[in-house]
Amino acid sequence: MASPTVENYLKALFSLSNEEGKVSISDLSKTLGVSPPTANNMVRKLHDRGLVVYQKYKPLLLTKKGRKEAALIVRKHRLTEMYLVEQMGFGWEEVHDIAEQIEHVKSPDFFNRMDELMGNPAFDPHGSPIPDEQGELTQTNRKCLSDCEPGQTVSVVGLAHRSNDFLLLMNEKKIALQTKIHILTKQLFDGSMAVAYTGHPKEVLSKVITDKILVE
């Protein structure tokens, strides 16, 4: 049975591989807040357990077994976040740290019951897909708001960044999942956008922000 430390490494590898494609020891150590030698030692152990493919000077890869284990940890985390928001009234900026603690509960039945109570949601409160019981993810067709053009109207379906500061900024600007955004203008110089949405006839968003809002 995996320890919380092993689970944290697997989850970090899963997230980084989905976001960055290739994962280095340096990426992993920064994400987990540990030194590169510490990360290297743990990766070697995960390699010995058949969870990670480790070759010196090459990107880290989760094996099929490792990816499934990692996806099931992510499933527990995202289900917990959704439960905290939907059933307990927490804000989407409040749930990450609580889910970090609960995701290490070992009982699959606990999370499956949570899943059933919510009607088997496909996405968490930040719009990220929730892996199913087999560790499979719903495929999505999303793009960054920054890739859209003036005249388009799109719907917010997720966030590519989930720090508390960013979530609080989204709260302040009243942008949530399913918010329909109409793009008014886009500056060639810096990529900033003037947009309109309910209650906000004209709001200027920097490219730093629009890069992190996922839309369909």
Coordinates of C-alpha atoms in Angstrom, one line a residue, residues 32-190:
L32 CA 7.0 19.1 -4.2
G33 CA 9.3 21.6 -2.5
V34 CA 12.1 19.1 -1.9
S35 CA 15.8 19.0 -3.0
P36 CA 16.7 17.4 -6.4
P37 CA 18.7 14.6 -4.6
T38 CA 15.7 13.8 -2.4
A39 CA 13.4 13.7 -5.5
N40 CA 16.0 11.6 -7.3
N41 CA 16.2 9.0 -4.5
M42 CA 12.4 8.7 -4.4
V43 CA 12.1 8.4 -8.2
R44 CA 14.6 5.5 -8.1
K45 CA 12.4 3.7 -5.5
L46 CA 9.3 4.3 -7.7
H47 CA 11.3 2.9 -10.6
D48 CA 12.2 -0.2 -8.6
R49 CA 8.4 -0.7 -7.8
G50 CA 7.5 -0.5 -11.5
L51 CA 5.7 2.8 -11.2
V52 CA 8.1 5.1 -13.0
V53 CA 10.6 4.7 -15.9
Y54 CA 13.8 6.4 -14.7
Q55 CA 16.8 6.8 -17.0
K56 CA 19.6 9.2 -16.2
Y57 CA 19.4 12.5 -18.1
K58 CA 16.1 11.5 -19.6
P59 CA 12.5 12.7 -18.8
L60 CA 10.6 10.8 -16.2
L61 CA 7.7 8.6 -17.4
L62 CA 4.9 7.0 -15.4
T63 CA 4.5 3.3 -16.3
K64 CA 0.9 2.1 -17.1
K65 CA 0.7 0.8 -13.5
G66 CA 2.1 4.1 -12.1
R67 CA -0.3 6.2 -14.2
K68 CA -3.3 4.3 -13.0
E69 CA -2.3 4.6 -9.4
A70 CA -1.6 8.3 -9.8
A71 CA -5.0 8.8 -11.6
L72 CA -6.8 7.1 -8.7
I73 CA -5.1 9.5 -6.2
V74 CA -6.2 12.4 -8.4
R75 CA -9.7 10.9 -8.5
K76 CA -9.8 11.0 -4.7
H77 CA -8.6 14.5 -4.5
R78 CA -10.9 15.9 -7.1
L79 CA -14.0 14.1 -5.8
T80 CA -13.2 15.5 -2.4
E81 CA -12.9 19.0 -3.7
M82 CA -16.3 18.6 -5.5
Y83 CA -18.0 17.2 -2.4
L84 CA -16.7 20.1 -0.3
V85 CA -18.0 22.7 -2.8
E86 CA -21.3 21.0 -3.7
Q87 CA -22.4 19.4 -0.5
M88 CA -20.6 21.5 2.2
G89 CA -20.7 25.0 0.7
F90 CA -16.9 25.7 0.6
G91 CA -15.6 28.1 -2.0
W92 CA -13.4 26.7 -4.8
E93 CA -10.5 28.6 -3.3
E94 CA -10.8 26.8 0.0
V95 CA -10.8 23.1 -0.9
H96 CA -7.3 22.2 -2.0
D97 CA -5.6 21.9 1.3
I98 CA -8.5 19.9 2.8
A99 CA -8.5 17.5 -0.1
E100 CA -4.8 17.1 0.2
Q101 CA -5.4 15.5 3.6
I102 CA -8.5 13.4 2.7
E103 CA -7.0 12.0 -0.5
H104 CA -4.8 9.7 1.5
V105 CA -7.7 7.8 3.0
K106 CA -7.3 4.2 1.7
S107 CA -10.9 3.0 1.4
P108 CA -12.1 3.1 -2.3
D109 CA -15.7 2.6 -1.0
F110 CA -15.5 5.9 0.8
F111 CA -14.8 7.8 -2.4
N112 CA -17.2 5.7 -4.5
R113 CA -20.0 6.5 -2.1
M114 CA -19.0 10.2 -2.3
D115 CA -19.1 9.9 -6.1
E116 CA -22.6 8.3 -6.1
L117 CA -24.0 10.9 -3.7
M118 CA -23.0 13.6 -6.2
G119 CA -24.4 11.7 -9.2
N120 CA -20.9 10.8 -10.6
P121 CA -19.6 14.2 -11.6
A122 CA -17.2 14.2 -14.6
F123 CA -15.4 17.4 -13.5
D124 CA -14.2 18.9 -10.2
P125 CA -15.1 22.5 -9.1
H126 CA -12.2 24.0 -11.1
G127 CA -13.3 22.2 -14.3
S128 CA -10.6 19.5 -14.2
P129 CA -11.8 16.0 -15.3
I130 CA -12.3 13.4 -12.5
P131 CA -10.8 10.0 -13.3
D132 CA -13.2 7.1 -13.1
E133 CA -12.8 4.0 -11.0
Q134 CA -10.4 2.6 -13.6
G135 CA -8.3 5.7 -13.6
E136 CA -9.5 6.8 -17.0
L137 CA -10.0 10.5 -17.8
T138 CA -12.8 12.2 -19.8
Q139 CA -11.3 13.6 -22.9
T140 CA -11.8 17.4 -23.4
N141 CA -11.5 19.8 -26.3
R142 CA -10.5 23.0 -24.6
K143 CA -8.4 26.0 -25.4
C144 CA -7.1 29.0 -23.5
L145 CA -9.1 32.2 -23.6
S146 CA -5.9 33.9 -24.9
D147 CA -6.2 31.8 -28.1
C148 CA -9.6 33.2 -29.0
E149 CA -10.3 36.2 -31.2
P150 CA -12.5 39.3 -31.1
G151 CA -16.2 38.6 -31.9
Q152 CA -16.1 35.1 -30.3
T153 CA -18.4 34.1 -27.4
V154 CA -17.1 31.3 -25.4
S155 CA -17.9 29.5 -22.1
V156 CA -15.5 29.0 -19.2
V157 CA -15.0 25.3 -18.6
G158 CA -11.9 25.1 -16.5
L159 CA -8.7 26.7 -15.1
A160 CA -5.2 25.9 -16.1
H161 CA -3.9 27.4 -12.8
R162 CA -5.4 26.8 -9.4
S163 CA -3.5 28.9 -6.8
N164 CA -5.5 30.6 -4.1
D165 CA -4.5 34.1 -5.4
F166 CA -5.8 33.3 -8.9
L167 CA -9.0 31.8 -7.6
L168 CA -9.6 34.8 -5.4
L169 CA -9.0 37.0 -8.5
M170 CA -11.6 35.0 -10.4
N171 CA -14.0 35.6 -7.5
E172 CA -13.3 39.3 -7.5
K173 CA -14.0 39.5 -11.3
K174 CA -17.1 37.3 -10.9
I175 CA -15.7 34.7 -13.4
A176 CA -16.8 31.1 -12.7
L177 CA -17.4 27.9 -14.6
Q178 CA -20.0 28.3 -17.3
T179 CA -19.5 32.1 -17.4
K180 CA -20.1 33.1 -21.1
I181 CA -17.5 35.6 -22.2
H182 CA -17.8 37.7 -25.3
I183 CA -14.4 39.0 -26.6
L184 CA -14.5 42.6 -27.6
T185 CA -10.9 43.4 -28.5
K186 CA -7.4 41.9 -28.3
Q187 CA -4.3 44.0 -28.2
L188 CA -1.5 43.0 -30.5
F189 CA 1.1 44.5 -28.2
D190 CA 0.6 42.5 -25.1

